[in-house]
PDB file of C-alpha atoms in Angstrom:
ATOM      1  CA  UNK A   1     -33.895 -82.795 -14.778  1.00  0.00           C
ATOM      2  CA  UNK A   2     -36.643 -84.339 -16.495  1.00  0.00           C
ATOM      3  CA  UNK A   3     -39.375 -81.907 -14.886  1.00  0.00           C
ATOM      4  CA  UNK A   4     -37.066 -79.001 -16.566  1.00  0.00           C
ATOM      5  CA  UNK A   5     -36.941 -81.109 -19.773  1.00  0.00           C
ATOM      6  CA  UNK A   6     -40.375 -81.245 -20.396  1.00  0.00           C
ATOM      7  CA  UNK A   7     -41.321 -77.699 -19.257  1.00  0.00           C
ATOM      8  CA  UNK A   8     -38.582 -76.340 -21.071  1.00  0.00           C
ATOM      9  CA  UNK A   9     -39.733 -78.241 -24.323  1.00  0.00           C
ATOM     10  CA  UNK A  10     -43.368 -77.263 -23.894  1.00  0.00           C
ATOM     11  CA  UNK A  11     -42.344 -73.388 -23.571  1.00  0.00           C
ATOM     12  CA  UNK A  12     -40.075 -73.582 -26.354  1.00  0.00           C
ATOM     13  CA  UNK A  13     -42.988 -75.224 -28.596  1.00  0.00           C
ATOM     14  CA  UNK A  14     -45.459 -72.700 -28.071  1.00  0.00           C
ATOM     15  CA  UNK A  15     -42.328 -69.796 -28.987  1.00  0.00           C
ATOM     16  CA  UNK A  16     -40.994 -71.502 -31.638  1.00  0.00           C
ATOM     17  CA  UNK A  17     -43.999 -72.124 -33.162  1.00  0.00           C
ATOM     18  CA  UNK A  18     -45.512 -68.417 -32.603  1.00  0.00           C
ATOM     19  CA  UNK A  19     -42.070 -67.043 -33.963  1.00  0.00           C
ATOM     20  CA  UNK A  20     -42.918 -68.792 -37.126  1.00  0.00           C
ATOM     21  CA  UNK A  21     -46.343 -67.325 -37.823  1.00  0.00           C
ATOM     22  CA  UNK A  22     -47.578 -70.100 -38.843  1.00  0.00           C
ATOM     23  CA  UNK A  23     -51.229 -68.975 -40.735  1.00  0.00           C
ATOM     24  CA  UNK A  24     -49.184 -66.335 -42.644  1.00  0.00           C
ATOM     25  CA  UNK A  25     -46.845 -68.947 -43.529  1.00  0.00           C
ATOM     26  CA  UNK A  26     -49.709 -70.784 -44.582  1.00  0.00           C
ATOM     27  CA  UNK A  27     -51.256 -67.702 -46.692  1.00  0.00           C
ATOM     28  CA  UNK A  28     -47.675 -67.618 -48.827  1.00  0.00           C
ATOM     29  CA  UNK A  29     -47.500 -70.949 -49.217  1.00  0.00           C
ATOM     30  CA  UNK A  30     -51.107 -70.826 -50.515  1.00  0.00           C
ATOM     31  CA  UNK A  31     -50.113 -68.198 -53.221  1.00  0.00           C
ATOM     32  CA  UNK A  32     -46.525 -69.740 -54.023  1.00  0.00           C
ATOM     33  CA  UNK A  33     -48.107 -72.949 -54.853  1.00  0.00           C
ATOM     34  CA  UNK A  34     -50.992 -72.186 -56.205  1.00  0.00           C
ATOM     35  CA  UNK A  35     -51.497 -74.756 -59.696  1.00  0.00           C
ATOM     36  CA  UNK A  36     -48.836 -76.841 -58.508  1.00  0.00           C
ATOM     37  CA  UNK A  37     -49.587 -80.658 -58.138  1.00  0.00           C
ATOM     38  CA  UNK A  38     -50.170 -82.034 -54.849  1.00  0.00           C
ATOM     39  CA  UNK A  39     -46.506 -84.562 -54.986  1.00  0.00           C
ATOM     40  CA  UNK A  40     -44.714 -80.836 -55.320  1.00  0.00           C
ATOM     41  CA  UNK A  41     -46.417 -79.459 -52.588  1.00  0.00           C
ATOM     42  CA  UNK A  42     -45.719 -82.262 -50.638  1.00  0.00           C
ATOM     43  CA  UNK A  43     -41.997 -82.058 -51.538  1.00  0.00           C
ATOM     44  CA  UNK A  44     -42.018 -78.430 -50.936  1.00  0.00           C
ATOM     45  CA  UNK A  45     -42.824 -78.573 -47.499  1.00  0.00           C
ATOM     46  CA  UNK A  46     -40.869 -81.073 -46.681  1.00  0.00           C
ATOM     47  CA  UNK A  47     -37.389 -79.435 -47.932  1.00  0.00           C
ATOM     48  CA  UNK A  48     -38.913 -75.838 -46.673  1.00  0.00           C
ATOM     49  CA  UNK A  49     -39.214 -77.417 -42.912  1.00  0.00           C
ATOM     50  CA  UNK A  50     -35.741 -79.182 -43.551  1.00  0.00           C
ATOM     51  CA  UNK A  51     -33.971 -75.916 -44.873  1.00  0.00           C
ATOM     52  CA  UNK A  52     -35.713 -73.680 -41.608  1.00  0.00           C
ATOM     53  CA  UNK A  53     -34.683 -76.687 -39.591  1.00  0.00           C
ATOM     54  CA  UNK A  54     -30.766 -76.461 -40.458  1.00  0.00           C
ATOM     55  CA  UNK A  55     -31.046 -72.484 -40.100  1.00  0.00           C
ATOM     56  CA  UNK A  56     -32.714 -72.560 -36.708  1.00  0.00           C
ATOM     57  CA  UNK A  57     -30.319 -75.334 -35.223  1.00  0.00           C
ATOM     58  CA  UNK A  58     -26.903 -73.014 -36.634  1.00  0.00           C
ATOM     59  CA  UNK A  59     -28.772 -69.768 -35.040  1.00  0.00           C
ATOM     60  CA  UNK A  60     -29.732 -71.827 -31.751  1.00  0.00           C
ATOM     61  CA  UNK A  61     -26.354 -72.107 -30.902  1.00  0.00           C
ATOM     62  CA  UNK A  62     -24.729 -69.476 -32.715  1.00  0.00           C
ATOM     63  CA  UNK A  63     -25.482 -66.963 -30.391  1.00  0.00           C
ATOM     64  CA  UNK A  64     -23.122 -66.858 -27.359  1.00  0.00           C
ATOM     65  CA  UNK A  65     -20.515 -67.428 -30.184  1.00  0.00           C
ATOM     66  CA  UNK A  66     -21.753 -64.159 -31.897  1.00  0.00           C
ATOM     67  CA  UNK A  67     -22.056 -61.913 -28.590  1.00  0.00           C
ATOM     68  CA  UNK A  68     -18.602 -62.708 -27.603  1.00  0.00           C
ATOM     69  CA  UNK A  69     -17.088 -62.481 -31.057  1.00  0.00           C
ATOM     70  CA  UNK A  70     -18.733 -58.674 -31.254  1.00  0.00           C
ATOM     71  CA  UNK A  71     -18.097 -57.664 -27.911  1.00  0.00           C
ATOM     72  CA  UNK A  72     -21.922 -57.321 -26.967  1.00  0.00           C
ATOM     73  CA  UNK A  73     -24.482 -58.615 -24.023  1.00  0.00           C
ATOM     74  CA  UNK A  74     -26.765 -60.910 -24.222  1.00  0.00           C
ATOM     75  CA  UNK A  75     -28.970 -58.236 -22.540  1.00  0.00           C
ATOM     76  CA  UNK A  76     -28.230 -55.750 -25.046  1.00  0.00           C
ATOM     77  CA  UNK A  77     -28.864 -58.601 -27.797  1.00  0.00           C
ATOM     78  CA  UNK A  78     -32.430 -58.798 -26.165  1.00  0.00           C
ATOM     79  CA  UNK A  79     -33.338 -55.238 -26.251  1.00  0.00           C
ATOM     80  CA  UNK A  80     -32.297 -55.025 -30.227  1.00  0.00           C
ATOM     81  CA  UNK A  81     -34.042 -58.128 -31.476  1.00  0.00           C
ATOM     82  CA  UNK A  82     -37.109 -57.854 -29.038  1.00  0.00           C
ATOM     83  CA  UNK A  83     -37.786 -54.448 -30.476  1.00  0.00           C
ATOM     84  CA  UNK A  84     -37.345 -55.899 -34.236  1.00  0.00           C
ATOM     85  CA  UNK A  85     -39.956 -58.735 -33.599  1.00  0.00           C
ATOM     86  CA  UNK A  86     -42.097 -56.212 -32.139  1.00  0.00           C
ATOM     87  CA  UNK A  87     -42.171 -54.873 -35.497  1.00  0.00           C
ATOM     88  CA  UNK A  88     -43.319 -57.469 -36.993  1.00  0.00           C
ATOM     89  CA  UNK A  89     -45.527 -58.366 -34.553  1.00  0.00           C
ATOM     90  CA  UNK A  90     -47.205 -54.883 -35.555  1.00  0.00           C
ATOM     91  CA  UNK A  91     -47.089 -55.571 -39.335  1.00  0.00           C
ATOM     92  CA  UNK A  92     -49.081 -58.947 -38.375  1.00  0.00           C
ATOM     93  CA  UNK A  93     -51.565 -57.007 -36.179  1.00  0.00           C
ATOM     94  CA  UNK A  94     -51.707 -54.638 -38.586  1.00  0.00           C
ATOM     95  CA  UNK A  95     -51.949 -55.774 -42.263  1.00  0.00           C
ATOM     96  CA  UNK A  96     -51.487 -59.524 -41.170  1.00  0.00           C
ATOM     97  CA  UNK A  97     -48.106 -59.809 -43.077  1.00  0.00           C
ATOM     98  CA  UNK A  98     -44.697 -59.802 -42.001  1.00  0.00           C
ATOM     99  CA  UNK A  99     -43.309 -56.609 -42.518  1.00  0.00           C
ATOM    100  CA  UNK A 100     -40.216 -58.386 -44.469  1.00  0.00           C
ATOM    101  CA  UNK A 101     -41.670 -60.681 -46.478  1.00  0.00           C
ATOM    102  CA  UNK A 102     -45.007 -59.097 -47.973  1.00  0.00           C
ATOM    103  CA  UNK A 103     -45.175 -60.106 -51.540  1.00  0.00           C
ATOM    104  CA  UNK A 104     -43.763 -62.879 -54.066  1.00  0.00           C
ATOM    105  CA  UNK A 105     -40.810 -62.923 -55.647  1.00  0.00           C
ATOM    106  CA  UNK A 106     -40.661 -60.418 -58.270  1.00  0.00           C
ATOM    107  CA  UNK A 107     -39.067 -63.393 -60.883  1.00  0.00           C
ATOM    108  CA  UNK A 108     -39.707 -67.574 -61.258  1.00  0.00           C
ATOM    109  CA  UNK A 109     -37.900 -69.143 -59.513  1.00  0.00           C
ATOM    110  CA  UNK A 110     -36.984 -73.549 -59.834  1.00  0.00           C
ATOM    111  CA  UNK A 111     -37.554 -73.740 -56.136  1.00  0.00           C
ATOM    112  CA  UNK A 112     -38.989 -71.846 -53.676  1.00  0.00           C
ATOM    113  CA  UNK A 113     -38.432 -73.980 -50.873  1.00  0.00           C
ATOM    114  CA  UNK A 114     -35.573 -72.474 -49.591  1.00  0.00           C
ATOM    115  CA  UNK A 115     -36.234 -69.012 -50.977  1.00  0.00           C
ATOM    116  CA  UNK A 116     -38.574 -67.539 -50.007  1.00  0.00           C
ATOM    117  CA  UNK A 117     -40.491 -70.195 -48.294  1.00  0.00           C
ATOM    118  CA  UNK A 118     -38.193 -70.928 -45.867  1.00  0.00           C
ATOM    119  CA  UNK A 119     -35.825 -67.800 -45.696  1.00  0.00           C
ATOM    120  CA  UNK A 120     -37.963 -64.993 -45.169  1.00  0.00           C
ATOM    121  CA  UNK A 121     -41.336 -66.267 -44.929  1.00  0.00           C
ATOM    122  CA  UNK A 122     -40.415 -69.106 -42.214  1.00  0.00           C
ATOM    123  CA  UNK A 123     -37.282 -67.071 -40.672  1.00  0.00           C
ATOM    124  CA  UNK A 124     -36.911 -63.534 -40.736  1.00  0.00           C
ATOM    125  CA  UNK A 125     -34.718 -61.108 -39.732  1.00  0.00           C
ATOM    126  CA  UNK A 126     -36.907 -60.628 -36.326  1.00  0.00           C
ATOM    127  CA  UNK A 127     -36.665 -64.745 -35.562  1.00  0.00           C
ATOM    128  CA  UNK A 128     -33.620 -64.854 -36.360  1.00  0.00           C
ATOM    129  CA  UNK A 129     -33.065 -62.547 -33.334  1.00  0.00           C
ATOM    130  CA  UNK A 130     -35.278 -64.274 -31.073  1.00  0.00           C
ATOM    131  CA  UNK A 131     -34.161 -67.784 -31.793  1.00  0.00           C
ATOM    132  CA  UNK A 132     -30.439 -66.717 -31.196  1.00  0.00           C
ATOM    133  CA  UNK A 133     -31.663 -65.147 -28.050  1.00  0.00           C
ATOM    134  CA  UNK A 134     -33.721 -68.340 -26.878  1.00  0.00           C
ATOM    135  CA  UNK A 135     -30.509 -70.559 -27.707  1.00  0.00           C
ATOM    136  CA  UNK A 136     -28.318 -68.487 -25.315  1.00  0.00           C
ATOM    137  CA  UNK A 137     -30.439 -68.564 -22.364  1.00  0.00           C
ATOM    138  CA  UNK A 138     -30.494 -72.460 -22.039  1.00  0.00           C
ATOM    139  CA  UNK A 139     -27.418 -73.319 -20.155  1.00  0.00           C
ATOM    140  CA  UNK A 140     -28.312 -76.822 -19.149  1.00  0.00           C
ATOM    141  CA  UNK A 141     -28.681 -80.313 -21.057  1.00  0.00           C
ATOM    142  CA  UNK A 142     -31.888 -80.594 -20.421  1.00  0.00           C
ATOM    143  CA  UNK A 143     -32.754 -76.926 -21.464  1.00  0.00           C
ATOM    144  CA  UNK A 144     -31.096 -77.042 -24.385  1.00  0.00           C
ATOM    145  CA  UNK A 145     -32.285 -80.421 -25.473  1.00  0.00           C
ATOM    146  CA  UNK A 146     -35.866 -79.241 -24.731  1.00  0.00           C
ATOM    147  CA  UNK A 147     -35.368 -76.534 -26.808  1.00  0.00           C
ATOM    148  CA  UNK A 148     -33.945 -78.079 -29.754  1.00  0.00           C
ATOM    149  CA  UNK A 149     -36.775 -80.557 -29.584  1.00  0.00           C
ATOM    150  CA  UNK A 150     -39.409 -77.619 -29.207  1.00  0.00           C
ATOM    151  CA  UNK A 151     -37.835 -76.616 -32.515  1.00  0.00           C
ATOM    152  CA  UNK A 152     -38.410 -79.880 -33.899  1.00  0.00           C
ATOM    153  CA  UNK A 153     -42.045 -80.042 -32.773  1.00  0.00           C
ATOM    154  CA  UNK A 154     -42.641 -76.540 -33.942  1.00  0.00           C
ATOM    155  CA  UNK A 155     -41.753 -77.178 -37.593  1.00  0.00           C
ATOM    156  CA  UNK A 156     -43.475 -80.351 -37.579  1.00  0.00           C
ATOM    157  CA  UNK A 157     -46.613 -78.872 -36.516  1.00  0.00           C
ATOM    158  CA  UNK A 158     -46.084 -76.086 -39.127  1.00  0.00           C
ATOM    159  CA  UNK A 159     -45.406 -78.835 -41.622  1.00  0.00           C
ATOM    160  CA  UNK A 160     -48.297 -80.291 -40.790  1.00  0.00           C
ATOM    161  CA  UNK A 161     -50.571 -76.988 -41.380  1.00  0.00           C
ATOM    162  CA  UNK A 162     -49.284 -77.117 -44.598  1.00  0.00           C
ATOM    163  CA  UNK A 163     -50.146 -80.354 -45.633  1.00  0.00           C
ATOM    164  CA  UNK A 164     -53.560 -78.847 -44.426  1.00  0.00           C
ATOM    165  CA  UNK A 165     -53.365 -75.567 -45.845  1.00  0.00           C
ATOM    166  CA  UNK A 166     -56.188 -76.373 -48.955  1.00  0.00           C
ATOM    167  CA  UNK A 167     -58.594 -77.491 -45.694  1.00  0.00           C
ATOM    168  CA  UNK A 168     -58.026 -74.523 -43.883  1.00  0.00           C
ATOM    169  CA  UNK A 169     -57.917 -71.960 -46.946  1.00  0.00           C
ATOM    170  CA  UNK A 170     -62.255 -73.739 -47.589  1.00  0.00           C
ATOM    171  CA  UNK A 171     -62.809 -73.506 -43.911  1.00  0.00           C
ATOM    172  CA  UNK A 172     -61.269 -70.425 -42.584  1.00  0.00           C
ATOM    173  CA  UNK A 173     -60.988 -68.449 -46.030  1.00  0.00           C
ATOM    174  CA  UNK A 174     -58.793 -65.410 -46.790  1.00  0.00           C
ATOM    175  CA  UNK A 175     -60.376 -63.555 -44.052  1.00  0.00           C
ATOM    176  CA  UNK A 176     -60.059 -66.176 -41.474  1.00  0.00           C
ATOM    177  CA  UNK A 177     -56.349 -66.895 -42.095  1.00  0.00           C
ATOM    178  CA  UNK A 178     -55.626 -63.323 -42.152  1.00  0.00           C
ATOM    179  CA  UNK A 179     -57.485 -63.190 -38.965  1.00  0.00           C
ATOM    180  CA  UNK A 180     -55.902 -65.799 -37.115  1.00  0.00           C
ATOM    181  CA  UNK A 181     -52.478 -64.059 -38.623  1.00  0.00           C
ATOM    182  CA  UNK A 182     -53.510 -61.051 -36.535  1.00  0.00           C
ATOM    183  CA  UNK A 183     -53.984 -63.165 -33.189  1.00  0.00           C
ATOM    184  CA  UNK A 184     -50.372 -64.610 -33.858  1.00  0.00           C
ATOM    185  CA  UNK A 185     -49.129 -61.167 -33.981  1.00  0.00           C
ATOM    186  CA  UNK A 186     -50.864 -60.300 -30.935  1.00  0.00           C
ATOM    187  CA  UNK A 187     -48.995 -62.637 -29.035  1.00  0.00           C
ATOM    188  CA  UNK A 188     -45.986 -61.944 -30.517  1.00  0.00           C
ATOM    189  CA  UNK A 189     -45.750 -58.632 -29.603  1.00  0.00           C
ATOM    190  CA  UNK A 190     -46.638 -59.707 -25.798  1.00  0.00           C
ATOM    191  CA  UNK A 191     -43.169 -62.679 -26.678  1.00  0.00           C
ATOM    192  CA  UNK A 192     -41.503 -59.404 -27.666  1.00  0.00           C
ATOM    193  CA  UNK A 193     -42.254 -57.046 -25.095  1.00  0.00           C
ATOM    194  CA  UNK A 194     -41.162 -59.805 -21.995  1.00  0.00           C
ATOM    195  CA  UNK A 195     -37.945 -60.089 -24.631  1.00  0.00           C
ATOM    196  CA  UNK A 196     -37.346 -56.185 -24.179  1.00  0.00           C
ATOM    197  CA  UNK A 197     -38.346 -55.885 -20.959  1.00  0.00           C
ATOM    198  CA  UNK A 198     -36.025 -58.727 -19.569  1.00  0.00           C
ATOM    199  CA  UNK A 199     -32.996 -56.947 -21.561  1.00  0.00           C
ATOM    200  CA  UNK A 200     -33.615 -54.083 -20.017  1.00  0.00           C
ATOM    201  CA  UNK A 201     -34.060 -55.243 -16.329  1.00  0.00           C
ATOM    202  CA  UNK A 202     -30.510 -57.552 -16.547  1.00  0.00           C
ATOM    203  CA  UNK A 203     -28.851 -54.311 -18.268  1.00  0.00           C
ATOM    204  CA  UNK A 204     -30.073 -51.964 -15.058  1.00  0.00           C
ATOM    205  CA  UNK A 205     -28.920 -54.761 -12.921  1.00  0.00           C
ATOM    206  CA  UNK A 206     -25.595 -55.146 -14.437  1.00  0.00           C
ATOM    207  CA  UNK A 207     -24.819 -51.380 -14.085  1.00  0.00           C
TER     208      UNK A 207
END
């Protein structure tokens, strides 16, 4: 149990924390901030990671719920949100941006934790998809509490990029976050693809 604890949690890191894109997270929260004083910032992030948090624990276990409410697979489920976070898996390859969430709001807003920070920068449509996914494979204790605490991990790394994100904006620059942006989406494509490809196999297999 504790062997599938650990491995589960480790997995579930490195996906959680891939699904979150966490440089072009960084590059928004570098232009949404921009001026502000660092105690704002600060506050920002923290009720950003809270908010994305709250969503990702509903979605985590919302999903068997969901299937069975609609009358759909969990294979089926795969197939439709692997192929929407290989979308924006191409928009990060591509331009470096999520294909949802490419530009500011269009008005002020008195906090942007929540909107857009957290909901769509942080979770997309795409994540959404994958998270709910994720959740409804882990049948176990042990799976799902090593997933949950993957979450937990994820977001705190993320948070902690953040708190970071003037250090890395000097050291890496525009170009070097959009970069690294790029790699992210490169390996979110591969996430998507195995999501796909497993939907597919367990629909063939069913029928």
């Amino acid at each position: 149990m504790i062997e599938t604890f650990f491995s589960t949690y480790i997995s579930s890191t490195i996906r959680f924390l891939f699904l979150l894109a966490p440089f072009f997270v960084v590059t928004m929260f570098l232009a949404l901030t921009r001026g502000l004083p660092a105690t704002e910032k600060t506050s920002i992030i923290r009720r950003a990671c809270i908010s994305a948090f709250i969503l990702g624990v509903i979605l985590f276990f919302a999903g068997p719920l969901l299937f069975s409410a609609i009358g759909i697979t969990l294979n089926s489920f795969r197939i439709g949100a692997g192929s929407l976070l290989f979308l924006t898996a191409i928009s990060l390859v591509t331009s470096g941006t999520r294909n949802h969430a490419t530009g500011l709001p269009d008005e002020d807003r008195d906090d942007i934790a929540v909107v857009p920070l957290a909901i769509p920068v942080m979770i997309g449509p795409a994540t959404i998809g994958a998270i709910m996914v994720y959740g409804a494979e882990l049948n176990r204790v042990s799976e799902v509490a090593g997933g949950l605490l993957g979450l937990v991990s994820s977001l705190v790394i993320l948070a902690v990029l953040l708190h970071l994100s003037g250090y890395l904006e000097k050291v890496l620059g525009k170009t070097g976050l959009n970069i690294m942006s790029k790699i992210s989406g490169l390996i979110l494509s591969a996430m998507a693809a195995e999501i796909v490809l497993t939907g597919i196999a367990g629909f063939i297999a069913s029928t």
